[in-house]
Each structure stands twice: as C-alpha cells, then as structure tokens.
Coordinates of C-alpha atoms in Angstrom, one line a residue:
M438 CA -4.0 33.4 -43.9
K439 CA -1.3 35.6 -42.5
I440 CA -2.0 38.8 -40.6
L441 CA 0.2 41.8 -41.5
R442 CA 1.4 43.5 -38.4
V443 CA 2.7 47.1 -38.7
N444 CA 4.8 48.4 -35.9
L445 CA 4.6 52.2 -35.5
S446 CA 7.0 54.3 -33.5
N447 CA 5.9 55.8 -30.2
F448 CA 5.8 59.2 -32.0
N449 CA 3.4 57.8 -34.6
K450 CA 1.1 56.3 -32.0
I451 CA 0.9 59.4 -29.9
Y452 CA 0.2 61.6 -32.9
I453 CA -2.6 59.3 -34.2
L454 CA -4.2 59.2 -30.7
L455 CA -4.0 63.0 -30.4
L456 CA -5.5 63.6 -33.9
F457 CA -8.3 61.1 -33.1
C458 CA -9.2 62.7 -29.8
V459 CA -9.4 66.2 -31.3
T460 CA -11.4 65.1 -34.3
H461 CA -13.8 63.1 -32.0
I462 CA -14.5 66.2 -29.8
S463 CA -15.1 68.3 -32.9
V464 CA -17.9 66.0 -34.2
A465 CA -19.4 64.9 -30.9
Q466 CA -22.2 67.6 -31.0
E467 CA -25.0 67.7 -33.5
T468 CA -24.3 70.2 -36.2
E469 CA -25.9 72.0 -39.1
K470 CA -23.9 71.3 -42.3
R471 CA -24.1 74.0 -45.1
Y472 CA -22.4 73.5 -48.4
L473 CA -20.9 76.5 -50.1
D474 CA -20.0 77.0 -53.8
T475 CA -17.0 75.1 -55.2
S476 CA -13.7 76.8 -55.0
F477 CA -10.8 76.4 -57.5
W478 CA -7.2 76.7 -56.2
T479 CA -3.8 76.9 -57.7
I480 CA -0.7 76.2 -55.6
W481 CA 2.9 77.1 -56.7
N482 CA 5.8 75.7 -54.6
V483 CA 9.5 76.3 -55.0
D484 CA 12.1 75.1 -52.5
Y485 CA 15.9 75.3 -52.3
Q486 CA 17.5 72.4 -50.6
L487 CA 20.9 72.9 -48.9
N488 CA 23.7 70.3 -48.5
N489 CA 23.1 70.1 -44.7
G490 CA 19.4 69.0 -45.3
D491 CA 17.9 72.4 -44.5
S492 CA 15.6 74.1 -47.0
V493 CA 14.1 77.4 -47.9
F494 CA 10.6 77.3 -49.4
F495 CA 8.2 79.6 -51.2
E496 CA 4.5 79.2 -51.9
G497 CA 2.0 81.1 -54.0
N498 CA -1.7 80.4 -53.9
T499 CA -4.9 81.7 -55.6
R500 CA -8.5 80.9 -54.8
S501 CA -11.5 81.5 -57.1
S502 CA -15.2 81.0 -56.4
N503 CA -18.6 82.7 -56.4
F504 CA -18.2 85.4 -53.8
D505 CA -19.7 88.8 -52.9
S506 CA -16.5 90.7 -53.7
Y507 CA -13.1 89.9 -55.3
I508 CA -9.5 91.0 -55.4
V509 CA -9.4 90.2 -59.1
D510 CA -13.0 90.6 -60.6
G511 CA -12.4 89.1 -64.0
L512 CA -11.0 85.8 -62.5
K513 CA -13.4 85.7 -59.6
M514 CA -10.4 85.5 -57.4
N515 CA -11.4 86.1 -53.8
R516 CA -8.1 85.2 -52.0
A517 CA -4.4 84.9 -52.7
H518 CA -1.3 84.5 -50.6
V519 CA 2.5 84.4 -50.8
M520 CA 4.6 82.5 -48.2
L521 CA 8.3 82.2 -47.3
G522 CA 9.7 79.7 -44.9
Y523 CA 12.7 77.8 -43.6
A524 CA 13.1 74.2 -42.4
H525 CA 16.1 73.0 -40.3
K526 CA 17.0 69.3 -40.3
L527 CA 17.4 68.1 -36.7
T528 CA 17.7 64.4 -37.6
P529 CA 17.3 62.4 -40.9
K530 CA 13.5 62.3 -40.1
L531 CA 12.8 65.3 -37.9
Y532 CA 12.6 69.0 -39.0
I533 CA 11.8 72.2 -37.2
G534 CA 11.0 75.4 -39.1
A535 CA 9.0 78.6 -39.4
S536 CA 7.2 80.6 -42.1
I537 CA 5.4 83.9 -42.7
R538 CA 2.4 84.2 -45.0
S539 CA 0.8 87.3 -46.4
V540 CA -2.9 86.8 -47.4
F541 CA -4.9 89.1 -49.6
E542 CA -8.6 89.2 -49.2
P543 CA -11.3 91.8 -50.2
N544 CA -10.6 94.8 -47.8
W545 CA -8.1 92.8 -45.7
N546 CA -4.5 91.8 -45.6
V547 CA -3.9 89.0 -43.1
W548 CA -0.5 87.9 -41.8
Y549 CA 0.1 84.3 -40.6
Y550 CA 3.2 83.5 -38.5
R551 CA 3.8 79.8 -38.2
G552 CA 6.3 77.6 -36.3
F553 CA 6.3 73.8 -36.9
L554 CA 7.8 70.5 -36.0
Q555 CA 7.6 67.8 -38.7
H556 CA 8.5 64.1 -38.6
N557 CA 8.9 62.1 -41.9
G558 CA 8.6 58.4 -41.3
Q559 CA 7.1 55.2 -42.9
I560 CA 4.5 52.6 -42.1
G561 CA 5.8 49.1 -42.6
G562 CA 8.2 50.3 -45.3
L563 CA 5.3 50.6 -47.7
L564 CA 3.8 54.0 -47.1
D565 CA 5.4 57.4 -46.3
F566 CA 3.9 58.8 -43.1
Q567 CA 4.5 62.4 -42.4
K568 CA 3.2 64.3 -39.4
R569 CA 3.4 68.0 -38.5
L570 CA 2.6 69.9 -35.3
Q571 CA 2.3 73.6 -35.8
Y572 CA 1.3 76.9 -34.2
E573 CA -0.1 79.9 -36.1
Y574 CA -0.6 83.4 -35.0
I575 CA -3.0 85.3 -37.3
S576 CA -3.1 89.1 -37.5
P577 CA -5.8 90.7 -39.8
N578 CA -5.2 94.2 -41.0
E579 CA -8.0 96.2 -42.5
I580 CA -7.2 97.8 -45.9
E581 CA -10.5 99.7 -46.3
D582 CA -12.9 101.0 -43.6
K583 CA -15.8 98.6 -44.0
P584 CA -18.3 97.2 -41.5
G585 CA -17.0 94.3 -39.4
D586 CA -14.2 93.6 -37.1
R587 CA -11.6 90.8 -36.9
S588 CA -9.2 90.3 -34.0
D589 CA -5.8 88.6 -33.8
F590 CA -5.9 85.0 -32.6
G591 CA -3.7 81.9 -32.3
R592 CA -4.4 78.2 -33.2
F593 CA -2.6 74.9 -33.1
G594 CA -2.5 72.7 -36.2
F595 CA -2.2 68.9 -36.6
W596 CA -1.4 67.5 -40.1
A597 CA -0.9 63.9 -41.2
M598 CA -0.2 62.5 -44.6
L599 CA 0.0 59.0 -46.1
G600 CA 1.8 58.9 -49.5
K601 CA 3.3 56.5 -52.0
S602 CA 5.3 56.8 -55.2
F603 CA 4.7 54.3 -58.0
P604 CA 5.5 53.8 -61.7
I605 CA 3.1 53.3 -64.5
G606 CA 5.1 52.2 -67.5
N607 CA 8.1 54.5 -67.8
A608 CA 6.3 57.4 -66.0
K609 CA 6.5 58.0 -62.2
F610 CA 3.5 59.1 -60.2
R611 CA 2.6 59.7 -56.5
G612 CA -0.6 59.6 -54.5
E613 CA -1.1 61.3 -51.2
F614 CA -4.0 61.3 -48.6
S615 CA -3.9 64.0 -45.9
Y616 CA -5.9 65.4 -43.1
E617 CA -5.3 68.7 -41.3
I618 CA -7.1 70.3 -38.3
F619 CA -6.7 73.6 -36.5
V620 CA -7.6 74.1 -32.8
H621 CA -8.4 77.5 -31.2
T622 CA -6.3 78.7 -28.3
N623 CA -8.6 81.7 -27.4
D624 CA -11.3 80.8 -24.8
E625 CA -12.6 84.3 -24.1
S626 CA -15.6 84.1 -26.5
T627 CA -18.2 81.5 -26.2
E628 CA -18.9 81.9 -29.9
E629 CA -15.7 80.1 -30.8
R630 CA -15.7 76.4 -31.1
L631 CA -12.7 74.3 -30.2
V632 CA -11.9 73.3 -33.8
D633 CA -11.5 76.2 -36.2
L634 CA -10.8 74.5 -39.6
S635 CA -10.3 71.0 -41.0
R636 CA -9.1 69.9 -44.5
L637 CA -9.4 66.4 -45.9
R638 CA -7.4 66.2 -49.2
I639 CA -6.3 63.7 -51.9
D640 CA -3.4 64.6 -54.3
F641 CA -2.2 62.9 -57.4
Y642 CA 1.2 63.9 -58.9
Y643 CA 3.1 63.3 -62.1
L644 CA 6.8 63.3 -61.3
L645 CA 8.3 64.8 -64.4
N646 CA 11.9 64.4 -63.0
E647 CA 13.7 64.7 -59.7
N648 CA 13.1 68.4 -59.5
I649 CA 9.6 69.0 -61.0
R650 CA 6.2 67.6 -60.1
I651 CA 2.7 68.5 -61.4
G652 CA -0.4 67.5 -59.6
A653 CA -4.2 67.8 -59.1
F654 CA -6.1 67.6 -55.9
A655 CA -9.6 67.4 -54.4
M656 CA -10.3 68.7 -50.9
R657 CA -13.1 69.1 -48.4
D658 CA -12.6 72.4 -46.5
T659 CA -14.7 72.8 -43.4
Q660 CA -15.0 75.9 -41.2
F661 CA -16.5 75.5 -37.7
F662 CA -18.8 78.2 -36.2
F663 CA -21.3 78.6 -33.4
A664 CA -24.7 79.8 -34.7
P665 CA -27.2 81.6 -32.3
A666 CA -30.9 80.8 -32.3
T667 CA -33.0 82.4 -35.1
L668 CA -36.7 83.3 -35.4
P669 CA -38.8 81.9 -38.2
S670 CA -39.2 84.0 -41.4
Y671 CA -42.4 84.4 -43.5
D672 CA -43.3 85.4 -47.0
E673 CA -46.0 87.9 -47.9
D674 CA -48.8 85.4 -47.5
G675 CA -47.7 84.4 -44.1
N676 CA -46.2 81.1 -45.1
I677 CA -43.0 80.0 -43.3
V678 CA -40.0 80.3 -45.5
Q679 CA -37.4 79.5 -42.9
P680 CA -38.3 77.7 -39.7
A681 CA -36.9 78.8 -36.3
K682 CA -33.6 77.3 -35.4
P683 CA -32.1 76.7 -31.9
E684 CA -28.6 77.5 -30.9
R685 CA -26.4 75.1 -32.8
N686 CA -23.0 74.3 -34.3
L687 CA -22.6 75.3 -37.9
N688 CA -20.2 73.6 -40.3
L689 CA -19.5 75.5 -43.6
I690 CA -18.2 73.0 -46.1
T691 CA -16.5 74.1 -49.3
P692 CA -15.6 71.5 -52.0
V693 CA -12.2 72.5 -53.5
Y694 CA -10.5 71.4 -56.7
G695 CA -7.0 72.5 -57.6
L696 CA -3.8 72.3 -59.5
T697 CA -0.3 72.2 -58.0
F698 CA 3.2 72.8 -59.4
K699 CA 6.5 72.2 -57.5
Y700 CA 10.1 72.9 -58.4
S701 CA 13.0 71.8 -56.2
F702 CA 16.5 73.3 -56.5
R703 CA 19.0 70.8 -55.2
T704 CA 22.6 71.9 -54.4
K705 CA 25.2 69.5 -55.6
E706 CA 27.0 67.7 -52.8
D707 CA 30.8 67.5 -52.8
C708 CA 31.9 64.0 -53.7
N709 CA 35.3 62.3 -53.7
C710 CA 34.0 59.7 -56.1
P711 CA 36.6 57.4 -57.9
G712 CA 37.3 58.8 -61.3
E713 CA 35.5 62.1 -60.8
G714 CA 38.7 64.2 -61.0
R715 CA 39.7 62.5 -64.2
E716 CA 36.3 63.1 -65.7
K717 CA 36.5 66.8 -64.9
R718 CA 39.9 67.1 -66.5
R719 CA 38.8 65.2 -69.6
K720 CA 35.8 67.7 -70.1
K721 CA 38.2 70.7 -69.7
L722 CA 40.5 69.3 -72.4
M723 CA 37.6 68.7 -74.7
K724 CA 36.4 72.3 -74.3
K725 CA 39.9 73.5 -75.3

C-alpha cells in the first residue's frame, strides 16, 4: 500500500499552523453554546478582470431571519450590504487588494474598510488551496437615536478554502470547503474575547459557462462573546425558571443557508495568433 505524500509550500505550512493556533485558543475555555434562528442569505458577485491580471469586484448581500426589527419588513430582511474592491496581481499566485463595504442594519449604517493579501495555490495538484490574510476596520454610524452604543474597532481575518472543479456528464460543477476566523485587535475591554467571529462553510456551484456560476451553500456562523454572571430567575410559584450562571464564554451560533450568483467580465487579450488577421478580414468581407 503506497502512502500519498503531499508537499506544501512554506507559505501553506505557516498559514495552516497560524490558523490552528488561533482556533485552538478560541475553543480552549468552556463555553455556553446558544443556537439562534436560521438565516437565509443571497450573495451577488460581479468582477471585471483586466489583461494584467488585476480585477475590480462588486458584491451585494441580503440576510433574512426572525429578528426584532427589519430594514425590509415584508421580506424579514435584517441586513444587507454592497461592497466594491480591487485586487492587484503581484505574481501568478499572489494578490494584494482592498475593499470598502457599506452595511445596512436596523438603525445603523456600518462601514467596513478591508485590506488583504491572498495566495492561490494547490495541494498535490489535486485541490485548489486559497489562503487570505486580511485586516478590517469597522465604523458603525447610528441612523436613528436608539438605546445602545457601538464603537469603532479593528480585527484581523484568516480565511482558507479547499476547492475542486469536476464534470458530471456534460455539465461542470465545483465544490468548496472554507473556514474563516476574525481576531480582535482591541484589548481595552475585558468583555471582548480574542476571536470575534468564525464561519465554517460548504459551497456547491454549477458552472454554466466560463463567465457564469450559480451556487448554494450551508454555513455555521459563530459570534463569540463574554457573558457576565447572572442570578437565578423564578416564576410566580417560586420555582426556578433559569438557574444562576457564572461568568462564562458565550457562543451564538447561527445556521445559514444561501444562494450565490457570480458573473465575470473578461477582457479579450491581444493575440498574434496564426490566421487571426485573415479570419478578421474574411468576416469583414462577409458583412459587406
């Protein structure tokens, strides 16, 4: 029986080790896990790819779930965003870029400013292995004067994805498995945990052609909080309804299901291909 050995680049090894360490720290303490109502997302992506490998990209997103207030009541939509970004090709596998995202929530408009470095590689020539390091600065702006306060903060993000394209008959499909985690950079408040957010996600795409892909995904979205100690609560007969709880870590888990659509504009590269000039002249003559 032969053992398959996969040689990863130093970049891949360092990235996997870093992701493992951060994840291990985030789950080392005992936590209370609370499951929230399922959320349904739609994600719309459009990107314009330039001849030099750079790209401009746009994303729209909507989120709907049972919530106490909505930005669109009839659709139970409690959040939406639009994002615009640019990625510059440093090498065939390495990209650097930035994006700005405007998020609409009940009573709030939140701005996300992101810079990122992404590496697109492979494992053993079998699986696509993409990694991204990013930093976000988040600036909430209150639309209506409501109770509650939110401050600006920054966080680092680590994202990794394994993917593979494959045919089924004449149709082309693609599967992806990804994990993303965000780490706080503000240490002033003891109520903030090291990890702010994590997302475990599985995508399945149908590749309609080179430019269009349609997909569906399932995701486990987890927000990490610090919960203070609470006293027990009683009903009218003096029975305990909710026992006392000590100080603890609190994980709010949201199951997410969604649909995605992506369209890519590709600029045509100049080509001095044999016979191309003759073919263009032939088409001009046919039009006449």
